Coordinates of C-alpha atoms and ligand atoms in Angstrom, one line a residue:
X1 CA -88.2 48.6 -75.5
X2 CA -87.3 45.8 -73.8
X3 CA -83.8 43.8 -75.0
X4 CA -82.9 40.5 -73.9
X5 CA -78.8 40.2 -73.2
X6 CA -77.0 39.3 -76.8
X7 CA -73.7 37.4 -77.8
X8 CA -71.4 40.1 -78.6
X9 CA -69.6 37.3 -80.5
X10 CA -72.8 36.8 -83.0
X11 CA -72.3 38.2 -86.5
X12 CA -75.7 38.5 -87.2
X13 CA -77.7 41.7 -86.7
X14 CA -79.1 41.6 -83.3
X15 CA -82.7 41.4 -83.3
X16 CA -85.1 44.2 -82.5
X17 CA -87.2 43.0 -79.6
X18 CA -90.8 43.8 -79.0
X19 CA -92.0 45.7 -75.3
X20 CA -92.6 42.5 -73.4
X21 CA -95.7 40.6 -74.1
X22 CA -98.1 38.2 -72.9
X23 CA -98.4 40.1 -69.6
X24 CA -101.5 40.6 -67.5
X25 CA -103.2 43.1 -70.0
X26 CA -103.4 40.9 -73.0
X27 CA -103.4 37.3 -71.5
X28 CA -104.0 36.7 -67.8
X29 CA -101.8 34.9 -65.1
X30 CA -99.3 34.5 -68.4
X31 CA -95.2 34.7 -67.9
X32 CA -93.8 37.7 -70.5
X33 CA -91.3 36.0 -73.1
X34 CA -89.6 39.4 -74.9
X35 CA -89.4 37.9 -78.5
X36 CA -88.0 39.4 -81.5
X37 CA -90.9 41.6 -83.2
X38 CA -90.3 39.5 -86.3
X39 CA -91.1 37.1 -84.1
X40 CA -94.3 38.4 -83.7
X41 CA -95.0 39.5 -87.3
X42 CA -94.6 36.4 -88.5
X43 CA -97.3 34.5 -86.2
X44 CA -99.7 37.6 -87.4
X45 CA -99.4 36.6 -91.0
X46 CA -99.8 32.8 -90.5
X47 CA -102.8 34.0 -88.3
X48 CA -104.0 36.2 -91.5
X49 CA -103.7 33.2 -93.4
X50 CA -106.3 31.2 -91.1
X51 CA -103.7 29.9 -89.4
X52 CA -102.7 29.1 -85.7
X53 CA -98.8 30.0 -85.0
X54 CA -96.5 29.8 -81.8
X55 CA -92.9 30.2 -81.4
X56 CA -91.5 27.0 -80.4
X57 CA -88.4 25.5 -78.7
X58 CA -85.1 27.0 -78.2
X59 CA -85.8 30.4 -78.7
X60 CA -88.8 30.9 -76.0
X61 CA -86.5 28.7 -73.5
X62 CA -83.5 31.2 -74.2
X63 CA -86.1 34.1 -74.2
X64 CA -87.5 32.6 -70.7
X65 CA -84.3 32.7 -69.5
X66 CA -83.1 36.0 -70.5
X67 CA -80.6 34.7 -72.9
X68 CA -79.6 36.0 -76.3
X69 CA -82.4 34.8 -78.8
X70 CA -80.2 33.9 -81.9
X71 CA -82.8 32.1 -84.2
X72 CA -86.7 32.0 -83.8
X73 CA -88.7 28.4 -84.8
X74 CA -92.3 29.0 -85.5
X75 CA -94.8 25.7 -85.0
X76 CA -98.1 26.4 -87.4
X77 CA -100.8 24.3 -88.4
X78 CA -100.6 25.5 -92.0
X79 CA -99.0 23.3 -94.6
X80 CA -96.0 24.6 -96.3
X81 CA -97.3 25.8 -99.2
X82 CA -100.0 28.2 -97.9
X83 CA -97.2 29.3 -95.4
X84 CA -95.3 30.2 -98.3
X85 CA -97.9 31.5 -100.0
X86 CA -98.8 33.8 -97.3
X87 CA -95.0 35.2 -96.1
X88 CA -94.8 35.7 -100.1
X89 CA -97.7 38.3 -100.5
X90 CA -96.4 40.0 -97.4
X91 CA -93.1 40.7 -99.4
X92 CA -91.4 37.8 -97.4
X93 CA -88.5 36.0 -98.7
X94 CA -89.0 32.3 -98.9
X95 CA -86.5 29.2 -98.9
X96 CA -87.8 25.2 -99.6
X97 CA -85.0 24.3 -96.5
X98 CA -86.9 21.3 -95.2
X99 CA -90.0 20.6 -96.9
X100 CA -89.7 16.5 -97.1
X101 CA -90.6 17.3 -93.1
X102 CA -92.8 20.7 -93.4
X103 CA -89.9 23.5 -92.7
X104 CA -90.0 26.2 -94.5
X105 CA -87.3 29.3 -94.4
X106 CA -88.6 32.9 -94.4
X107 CA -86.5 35.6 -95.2
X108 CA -87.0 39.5 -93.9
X109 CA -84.3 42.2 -93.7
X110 CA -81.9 39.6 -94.1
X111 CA -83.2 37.7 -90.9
X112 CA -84.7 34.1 -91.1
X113 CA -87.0 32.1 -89.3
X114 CA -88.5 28.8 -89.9
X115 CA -91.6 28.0 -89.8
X116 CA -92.5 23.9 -89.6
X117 CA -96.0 23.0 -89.9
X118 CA -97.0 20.6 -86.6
X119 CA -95.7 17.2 -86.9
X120 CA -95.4 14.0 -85.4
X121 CA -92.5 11.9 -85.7
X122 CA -92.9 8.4 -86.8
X123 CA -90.4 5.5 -85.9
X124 CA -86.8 5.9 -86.2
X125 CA -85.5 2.4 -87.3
X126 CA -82.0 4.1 -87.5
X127 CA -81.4 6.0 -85.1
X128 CA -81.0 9.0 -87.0
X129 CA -84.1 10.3 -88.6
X130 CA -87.6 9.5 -88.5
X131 CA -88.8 7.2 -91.1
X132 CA -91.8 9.2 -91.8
X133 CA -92.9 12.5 -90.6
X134 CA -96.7 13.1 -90.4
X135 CA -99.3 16.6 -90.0
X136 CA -99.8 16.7 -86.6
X137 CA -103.4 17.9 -85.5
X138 CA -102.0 20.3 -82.2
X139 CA -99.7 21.7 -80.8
X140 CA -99.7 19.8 -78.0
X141 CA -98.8 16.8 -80.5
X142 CA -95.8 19.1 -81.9
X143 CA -94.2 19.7 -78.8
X144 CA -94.3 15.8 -77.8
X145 CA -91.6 15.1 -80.4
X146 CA -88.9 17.5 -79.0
X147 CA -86.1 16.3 -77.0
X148 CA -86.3 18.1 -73.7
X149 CA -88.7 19.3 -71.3
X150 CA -87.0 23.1 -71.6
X151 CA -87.2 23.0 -75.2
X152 CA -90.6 21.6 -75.7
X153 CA -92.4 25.1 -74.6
X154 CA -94.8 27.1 -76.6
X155 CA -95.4 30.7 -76.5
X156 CA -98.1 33.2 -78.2
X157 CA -98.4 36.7 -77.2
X158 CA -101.9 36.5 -76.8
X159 CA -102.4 32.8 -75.5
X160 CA -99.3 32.8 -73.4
X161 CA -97.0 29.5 -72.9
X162 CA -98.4 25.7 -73.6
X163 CA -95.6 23.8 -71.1
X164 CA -97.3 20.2 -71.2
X165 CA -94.0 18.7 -69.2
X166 CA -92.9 21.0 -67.2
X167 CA -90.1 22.8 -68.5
X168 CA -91.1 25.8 -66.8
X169 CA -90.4 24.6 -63.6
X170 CA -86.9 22.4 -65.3
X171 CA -85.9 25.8 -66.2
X172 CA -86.3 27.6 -63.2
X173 CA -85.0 24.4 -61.3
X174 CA -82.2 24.2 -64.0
X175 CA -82.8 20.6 -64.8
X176 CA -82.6 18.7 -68.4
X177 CA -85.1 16.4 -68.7
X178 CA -85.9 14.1 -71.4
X179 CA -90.0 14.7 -72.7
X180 CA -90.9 10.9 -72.3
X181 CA -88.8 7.8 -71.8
X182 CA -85.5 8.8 -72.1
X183 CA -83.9 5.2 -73.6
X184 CA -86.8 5.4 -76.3
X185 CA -85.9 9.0 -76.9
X186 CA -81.9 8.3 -77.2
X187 CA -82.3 5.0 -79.3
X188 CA -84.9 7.8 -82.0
X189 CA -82.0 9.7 -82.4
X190 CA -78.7 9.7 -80.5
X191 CA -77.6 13.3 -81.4
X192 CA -79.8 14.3 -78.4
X193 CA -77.4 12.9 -75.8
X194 CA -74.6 15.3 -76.9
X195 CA -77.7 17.9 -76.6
X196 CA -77.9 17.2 -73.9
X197 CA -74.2 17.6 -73.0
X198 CA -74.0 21.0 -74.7
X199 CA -77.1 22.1 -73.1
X200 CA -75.4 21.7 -69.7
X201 CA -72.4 23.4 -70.5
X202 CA -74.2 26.4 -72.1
X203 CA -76.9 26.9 -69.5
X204 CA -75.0 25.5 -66.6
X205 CA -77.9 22.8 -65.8
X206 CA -77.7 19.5 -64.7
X207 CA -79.1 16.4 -66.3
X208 CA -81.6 14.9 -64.2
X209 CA -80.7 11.4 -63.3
X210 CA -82.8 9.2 -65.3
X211 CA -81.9 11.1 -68.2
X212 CA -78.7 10.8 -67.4
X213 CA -78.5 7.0 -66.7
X214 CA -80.2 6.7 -70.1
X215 CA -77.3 8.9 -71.5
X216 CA -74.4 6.6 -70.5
X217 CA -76.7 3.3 -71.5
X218 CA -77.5 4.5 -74.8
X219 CA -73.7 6.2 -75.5
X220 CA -73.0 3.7 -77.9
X221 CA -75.6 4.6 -80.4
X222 CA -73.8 7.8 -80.9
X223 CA -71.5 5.8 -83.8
X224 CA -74.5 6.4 -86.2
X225 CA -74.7 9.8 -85.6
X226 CA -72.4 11.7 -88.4
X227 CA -69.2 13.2 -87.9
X228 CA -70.7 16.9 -88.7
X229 CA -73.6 16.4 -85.9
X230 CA -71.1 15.3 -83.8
X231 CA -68.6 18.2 -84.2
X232 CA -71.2 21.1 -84.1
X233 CA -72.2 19.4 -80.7
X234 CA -68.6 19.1 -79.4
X235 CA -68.0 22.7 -80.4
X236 CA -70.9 24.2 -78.7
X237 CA -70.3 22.3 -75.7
X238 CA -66.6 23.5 -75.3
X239 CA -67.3 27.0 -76.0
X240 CA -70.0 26.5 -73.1
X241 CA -70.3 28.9 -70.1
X242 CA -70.4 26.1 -67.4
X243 CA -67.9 23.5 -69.5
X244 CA -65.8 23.0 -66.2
X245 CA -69.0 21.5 -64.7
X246 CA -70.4 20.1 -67.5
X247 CA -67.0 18.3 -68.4
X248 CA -66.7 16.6 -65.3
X249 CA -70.7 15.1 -65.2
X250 CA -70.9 14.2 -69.1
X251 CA -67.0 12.7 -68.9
X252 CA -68.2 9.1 -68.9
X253 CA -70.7 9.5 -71.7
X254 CA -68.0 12.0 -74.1
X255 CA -66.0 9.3 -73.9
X256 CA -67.7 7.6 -76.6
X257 CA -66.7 10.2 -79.1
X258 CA -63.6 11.3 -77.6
X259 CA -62.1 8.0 -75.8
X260 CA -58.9 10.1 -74.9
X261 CA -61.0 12.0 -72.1
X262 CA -61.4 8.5 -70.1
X263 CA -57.4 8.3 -68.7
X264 CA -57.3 11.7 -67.9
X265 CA -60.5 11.2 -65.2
X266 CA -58.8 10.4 -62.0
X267 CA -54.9 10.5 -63.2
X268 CA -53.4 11.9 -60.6
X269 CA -50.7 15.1 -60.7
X270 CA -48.4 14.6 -57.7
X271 CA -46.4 17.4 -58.3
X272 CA -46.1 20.3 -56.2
X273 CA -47.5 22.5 -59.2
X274 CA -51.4 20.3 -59.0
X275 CA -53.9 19.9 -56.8
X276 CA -56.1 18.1 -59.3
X277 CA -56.1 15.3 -61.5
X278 CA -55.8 15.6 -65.0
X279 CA -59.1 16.0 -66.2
X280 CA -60.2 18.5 -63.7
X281 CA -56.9 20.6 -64.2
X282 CA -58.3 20.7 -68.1
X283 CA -61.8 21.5 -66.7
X284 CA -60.3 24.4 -65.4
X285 CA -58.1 25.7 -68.3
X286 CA -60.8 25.2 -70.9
X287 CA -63.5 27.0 -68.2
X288 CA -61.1 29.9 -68.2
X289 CA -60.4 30.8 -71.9
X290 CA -62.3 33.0 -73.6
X291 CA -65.2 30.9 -75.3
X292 CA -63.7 30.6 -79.2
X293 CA -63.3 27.9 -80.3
X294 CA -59.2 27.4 -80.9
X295 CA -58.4 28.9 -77.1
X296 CA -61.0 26.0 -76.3
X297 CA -60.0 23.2 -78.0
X298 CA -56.4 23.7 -77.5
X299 CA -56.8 23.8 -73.8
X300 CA -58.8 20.7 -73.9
X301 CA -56.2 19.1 -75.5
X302 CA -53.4 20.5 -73.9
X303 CA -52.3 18.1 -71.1
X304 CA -54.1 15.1 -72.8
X305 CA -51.0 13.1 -73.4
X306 CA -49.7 13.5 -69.8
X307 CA -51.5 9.8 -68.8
X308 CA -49.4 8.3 -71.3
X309 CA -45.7 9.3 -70.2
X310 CA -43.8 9.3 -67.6
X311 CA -43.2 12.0 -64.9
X312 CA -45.1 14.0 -67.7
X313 CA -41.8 13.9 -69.4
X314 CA -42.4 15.5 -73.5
X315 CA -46.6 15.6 -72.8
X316 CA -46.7 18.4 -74.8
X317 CA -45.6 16.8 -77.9
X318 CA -48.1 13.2 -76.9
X319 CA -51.3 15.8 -76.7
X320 CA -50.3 17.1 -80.2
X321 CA -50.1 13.8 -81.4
X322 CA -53.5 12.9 -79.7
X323 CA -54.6 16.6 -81.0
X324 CA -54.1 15.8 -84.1
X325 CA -55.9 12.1 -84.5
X326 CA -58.8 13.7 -83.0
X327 CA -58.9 16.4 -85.1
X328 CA -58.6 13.7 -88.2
X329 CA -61.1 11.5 -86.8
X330 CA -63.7 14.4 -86.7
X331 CA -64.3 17.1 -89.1
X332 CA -63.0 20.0 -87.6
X333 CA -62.3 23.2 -90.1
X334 CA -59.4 23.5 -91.9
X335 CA -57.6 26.4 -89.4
X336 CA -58.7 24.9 -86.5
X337 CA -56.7 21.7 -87.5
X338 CA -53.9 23.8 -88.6
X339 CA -53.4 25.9 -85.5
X340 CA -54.8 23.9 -82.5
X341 CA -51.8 21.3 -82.6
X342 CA -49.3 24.1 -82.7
X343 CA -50.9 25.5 -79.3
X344 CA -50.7 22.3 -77.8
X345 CA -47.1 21.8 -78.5
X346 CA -45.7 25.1 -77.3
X347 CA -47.9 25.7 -74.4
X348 CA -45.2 24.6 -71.9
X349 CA -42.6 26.2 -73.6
X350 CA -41.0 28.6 -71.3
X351 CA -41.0 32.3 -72.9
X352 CA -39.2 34.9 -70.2
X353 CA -40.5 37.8 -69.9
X354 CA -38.5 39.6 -71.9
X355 CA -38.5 41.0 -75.7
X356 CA -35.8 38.9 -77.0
X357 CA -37.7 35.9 -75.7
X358 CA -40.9 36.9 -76.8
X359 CA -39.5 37.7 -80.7
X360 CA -38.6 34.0 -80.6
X361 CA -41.6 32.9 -79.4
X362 CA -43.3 34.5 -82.2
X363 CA -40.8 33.2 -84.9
X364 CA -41.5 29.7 -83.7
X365 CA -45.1 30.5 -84.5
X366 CA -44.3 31.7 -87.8
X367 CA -45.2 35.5 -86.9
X368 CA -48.4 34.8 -86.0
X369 CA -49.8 37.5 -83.2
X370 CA -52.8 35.7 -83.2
X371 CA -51.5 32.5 -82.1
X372 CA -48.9 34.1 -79.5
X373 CA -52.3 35.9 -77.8
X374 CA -53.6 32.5 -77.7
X375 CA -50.6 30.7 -76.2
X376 CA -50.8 34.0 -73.5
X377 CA -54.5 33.1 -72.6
X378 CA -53.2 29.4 -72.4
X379 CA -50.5 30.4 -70.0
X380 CA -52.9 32.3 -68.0
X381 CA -55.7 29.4 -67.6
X382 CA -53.1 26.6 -67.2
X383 CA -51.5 28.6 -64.2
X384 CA -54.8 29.8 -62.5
X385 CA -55.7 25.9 -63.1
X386 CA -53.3 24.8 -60.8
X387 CA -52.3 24.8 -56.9
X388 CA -52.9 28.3 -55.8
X389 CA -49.5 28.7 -55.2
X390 CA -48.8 29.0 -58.9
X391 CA -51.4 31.9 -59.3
X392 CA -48.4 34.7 -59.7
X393 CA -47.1 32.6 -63.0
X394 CA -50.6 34.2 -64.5
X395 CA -49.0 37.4 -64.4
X396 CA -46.5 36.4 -66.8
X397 CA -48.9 35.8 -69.4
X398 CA -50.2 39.4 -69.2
X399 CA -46.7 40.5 -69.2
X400 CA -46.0 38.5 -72.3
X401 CA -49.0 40.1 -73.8
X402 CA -47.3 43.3 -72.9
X403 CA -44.4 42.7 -74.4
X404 CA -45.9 41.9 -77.3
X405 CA -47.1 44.8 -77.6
X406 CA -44.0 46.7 -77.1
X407 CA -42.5 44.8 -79.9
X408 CA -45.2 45.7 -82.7
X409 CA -44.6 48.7 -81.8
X410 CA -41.5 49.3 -82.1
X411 CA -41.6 46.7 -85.6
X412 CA -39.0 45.2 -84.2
X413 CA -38.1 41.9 -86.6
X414 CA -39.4 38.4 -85.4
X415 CA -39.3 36.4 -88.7
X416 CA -36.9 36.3 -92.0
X417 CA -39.3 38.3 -94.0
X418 CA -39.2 41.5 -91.6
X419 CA -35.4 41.4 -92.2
X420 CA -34.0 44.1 -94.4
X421 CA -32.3 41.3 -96.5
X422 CA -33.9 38.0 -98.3
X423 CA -33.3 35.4 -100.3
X424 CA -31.9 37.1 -103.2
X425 CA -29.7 39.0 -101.5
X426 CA -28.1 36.0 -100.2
X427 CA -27.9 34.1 -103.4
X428 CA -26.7 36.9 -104.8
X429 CA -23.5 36.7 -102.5
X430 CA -23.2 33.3 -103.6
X431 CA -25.2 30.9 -101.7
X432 CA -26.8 28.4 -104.2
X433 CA -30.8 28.2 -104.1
X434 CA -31.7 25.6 -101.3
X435 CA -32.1 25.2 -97.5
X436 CA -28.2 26.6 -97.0
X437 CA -30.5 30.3 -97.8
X438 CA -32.6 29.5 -95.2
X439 CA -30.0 28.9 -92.8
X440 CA -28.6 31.9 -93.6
X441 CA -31.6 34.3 -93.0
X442 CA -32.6 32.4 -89.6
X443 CA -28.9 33.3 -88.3
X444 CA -29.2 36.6 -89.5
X445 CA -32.5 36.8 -87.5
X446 CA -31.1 35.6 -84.8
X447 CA -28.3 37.8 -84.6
X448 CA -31.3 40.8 -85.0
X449 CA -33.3 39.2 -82.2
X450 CA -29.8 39.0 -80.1
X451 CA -28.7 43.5 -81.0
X452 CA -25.5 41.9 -82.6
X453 CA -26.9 43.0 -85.8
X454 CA -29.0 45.8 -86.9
X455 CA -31.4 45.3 -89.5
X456 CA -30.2 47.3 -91.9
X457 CA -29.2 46.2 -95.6
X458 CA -25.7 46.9 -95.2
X459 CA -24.9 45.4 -91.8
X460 CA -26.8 42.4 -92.7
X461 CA -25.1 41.4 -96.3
X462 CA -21.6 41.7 -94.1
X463 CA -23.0 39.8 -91.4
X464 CA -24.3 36.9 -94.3
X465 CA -21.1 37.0 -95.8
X466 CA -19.8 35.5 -92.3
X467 CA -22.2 32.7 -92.4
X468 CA -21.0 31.2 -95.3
Ligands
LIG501 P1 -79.9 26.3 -80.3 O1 -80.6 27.0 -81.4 O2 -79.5 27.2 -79.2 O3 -78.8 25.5 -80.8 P2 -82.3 24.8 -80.0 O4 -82.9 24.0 -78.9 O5 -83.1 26.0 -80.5 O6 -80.9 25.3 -79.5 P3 -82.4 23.9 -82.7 O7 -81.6 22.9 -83.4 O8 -82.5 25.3 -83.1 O9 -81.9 23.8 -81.1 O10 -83.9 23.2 -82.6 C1 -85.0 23.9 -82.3 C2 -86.0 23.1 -81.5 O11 -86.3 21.9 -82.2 C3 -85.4 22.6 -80.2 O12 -85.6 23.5 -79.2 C4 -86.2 21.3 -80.0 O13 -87.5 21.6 -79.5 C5 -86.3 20.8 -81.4 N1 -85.2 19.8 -81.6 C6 -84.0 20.2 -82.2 N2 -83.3 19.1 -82.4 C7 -84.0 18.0 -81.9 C8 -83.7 16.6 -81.8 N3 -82.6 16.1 -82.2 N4 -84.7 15.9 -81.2 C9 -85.9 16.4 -80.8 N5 -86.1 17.7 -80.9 C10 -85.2 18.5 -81.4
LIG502 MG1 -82.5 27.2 -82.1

């Protein structure tokens, strides 16, 4: 069995993948594409039905290129309804998903595919969608409407791969390429050039230049592209493999969704600490975080503010500011937008590497681990991201992790509500209800943190009684 390399981070099943086919026995001179045998069942029953069926798009280009396949398209001639039809007498699960434009969803073993029945796209007066879709009469017609050259390829096991622009070759040469004109293609629908963005970042390509030009010509269109298309773009491209690269060649057209990127280009650090400017320091620290996405947006945010003050003087707190109109202006998820600011403001904070330091560190992020592994792997990219000189100041961060560890377990106390004491206890020695408890608590905690105090019932109510 042959298995194509998988996301680890994918919580789907993985795929079972069928021996590679298409090879000189069952269709000559063909390239083998390893797809996912329900892949292959599913072009069998369209076939059954009198059909014709290939896999389409994305998931022959990742296949091509040895990447995890993580959804399967299926181009067929048949309308939906005798698609459905079919996939439901074969004990198929079916979903209606998308049949204003021909998609259907089927459903096996909890894995789904769609199938779309060929189609041409007519105009798009807004730049969004096309105003009508219609049958198309080939594939070759199908595969005209996608965006780029590597995702307009066909593939049947038995008839091999239909490439009618050369995304073979764009693949191998690791080139995006507009299929057709690229300003006619932008001004269809804009989403495509932050497709084309991601596409870099995630394959490591580079956009060929016409393309490209037609990119930055054309950025403005991107305002009638919604918020959600525009986020599930941005994300992808972040948590991209080559987003250092990618960052630096798509700057000038991002810039149109996220204008804060354009003072970073070519603001200079002249500190002994940088040897780049701003936006290529970022590059860096975003290239070097593990690829979720609130390690990744944090470090793209992280020095953001630095153009706007002086001496970077208080940046941390200006990119948390900028952090967090971004993160209004677009719909980011609800934890992202609650934890990605607090990243950003404490990534400069200086946490010694030491136990007592790193208990306060995690009180200041209200206990949460999660967060202080974060601000670790921040610590570690922004370091490695700057003159080589400050490469040791990495080590810290894996010391910090360390440490961490040390401190969970021994349960040693880093916020009020690990304290043998709490709120009651203090009222009951007569604090009245209000922040004055509060106060009381965070010294005891602090006292804990500093070995004046031991965190025990006693010790603490006598230590409290102090306080007040
Ligand atoms: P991935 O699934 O990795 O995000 P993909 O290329 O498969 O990438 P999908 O959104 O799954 O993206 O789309 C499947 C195929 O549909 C694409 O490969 C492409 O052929 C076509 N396609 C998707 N979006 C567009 C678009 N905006 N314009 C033209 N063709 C598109
Ligand atoms: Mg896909």
């Amino acid at each position: 069995m042959a298995h194509a390399p998988r996301n680890p981070n994918t919580s789907r099943r993985p795929f079972q993948f069928a021996e590679p086919v298409g090879n000189a026995a069952t269709c000559p001179g063909a390239v083998s594409v390893p797809l996912p045998l329900v892949a292959l069942d599913a072009l069998h029953i369209i076939e059954e039905a009198g059909g014709e069926a290939w896999c389409v798009g994305g998931c022959v280009r990742d296949a091509l290129l040895g990447r995890a396949v993580h959804d399967v398209d299926i181009a067929s001639s048949l309308p939906w309804q005798r698609a459905q039809e079919a996939f439901r007498a074969a004990g198929w699960s079916t979903v209606e998903t998308g049949v204003a434009h021909g998609t259907l969803t089927v459903v096996r073993d909890g894995e789904p595919l769609e199938i779309t029945t060929y189609r041409c796209d007519g105009a798009y007066s807004d730049g969004r969608h096309p105003d009508a879709v219609t049958a198309a009469a080939t594939i070759e017609e199908d595969l005209q409407r996608r965006d780029f050259t590597i995702n307009a390829l066909a593939f049947h096991p038995a008839r091999g791969l239909i490439d009618p622009f050369g995304g073979a070759a764009d693949l191998e040469a690791g080139v995006i390429r507009c299929v057709g004109e690229p300003m006619e293609r932008f001004a269809e629908d804009a989403l495509r050039i932050l497709r084309a963005c991601r596409f870099a970042s995630q394959l490591g390509f580079t956009i060929e230049p016409a393309t490209f030009d037609a990119m930055v010509a054309s950025k403005n269109l991107l305002r009638k592209v919604s918020g959600e298309r525009v986020y599930r773009e941005l994300e992808r491209f972040v948590c991209g493999d080559a987003v250092h690269d990618a960052l630096l060649s798509c700057v000038d057209v991002l810039t149109f969704v996220l204008p804060e990127l354009a003072a970073m280009k070519g603001c200079p650090q002249v500190t002994p600490y940088h040897i780049y400017d701003v936006l290529e320091h970022t590059a860096w620290v975003v290239q070097r975080k593990p690829p979720v996405p609130l390690v990744r947006w944090a470090a793209l945010f992280h020095d953001m503010g630095k153009p706007a003050v002086e001496h970077f003087y208080g940046h941390p707190w200006v990119s948390e500011q900028m952090a967090e109109g971004i993160m209004h202006r677009l719909p980011f998820p609800a934890h992202l937008r609650r934890d990605v600011p607090v990243l950003v403001r404490v990534h400069d904070d200086v946490v010694p590497a030491n136990e007592r330091a790193v208990r306060r560190a995690l009180g200041r992020l209200g206990g949460r681990t999660d967060l202080f592994e974060a601000l670790c792997d921040l610590k570690r990219a922004d370091a490695l991201g700057q003159a080589p000189h400050c490469a040791p100041r990495a080590e810290l961060a894996g010391e910090l992790r360390r440490l961490l560890g040390a401190v969970l377990e021994a349960e040693a106390a880093f916020t009020v509500k690990q304290l043998a004491i709490g709120g009651h206890d203090v009222m009951a020695l007569g604090v009245p209800a209000g922040p004055e408890v509060g106060r009381v608590l965070d010294a005891c905690l602090d006292a804990v943190i500093d070995g004046a105090v031991a965190n025990e019932r006693e010790a603490l109510l006598a230590f409290a009684r102090e306080q007040m």
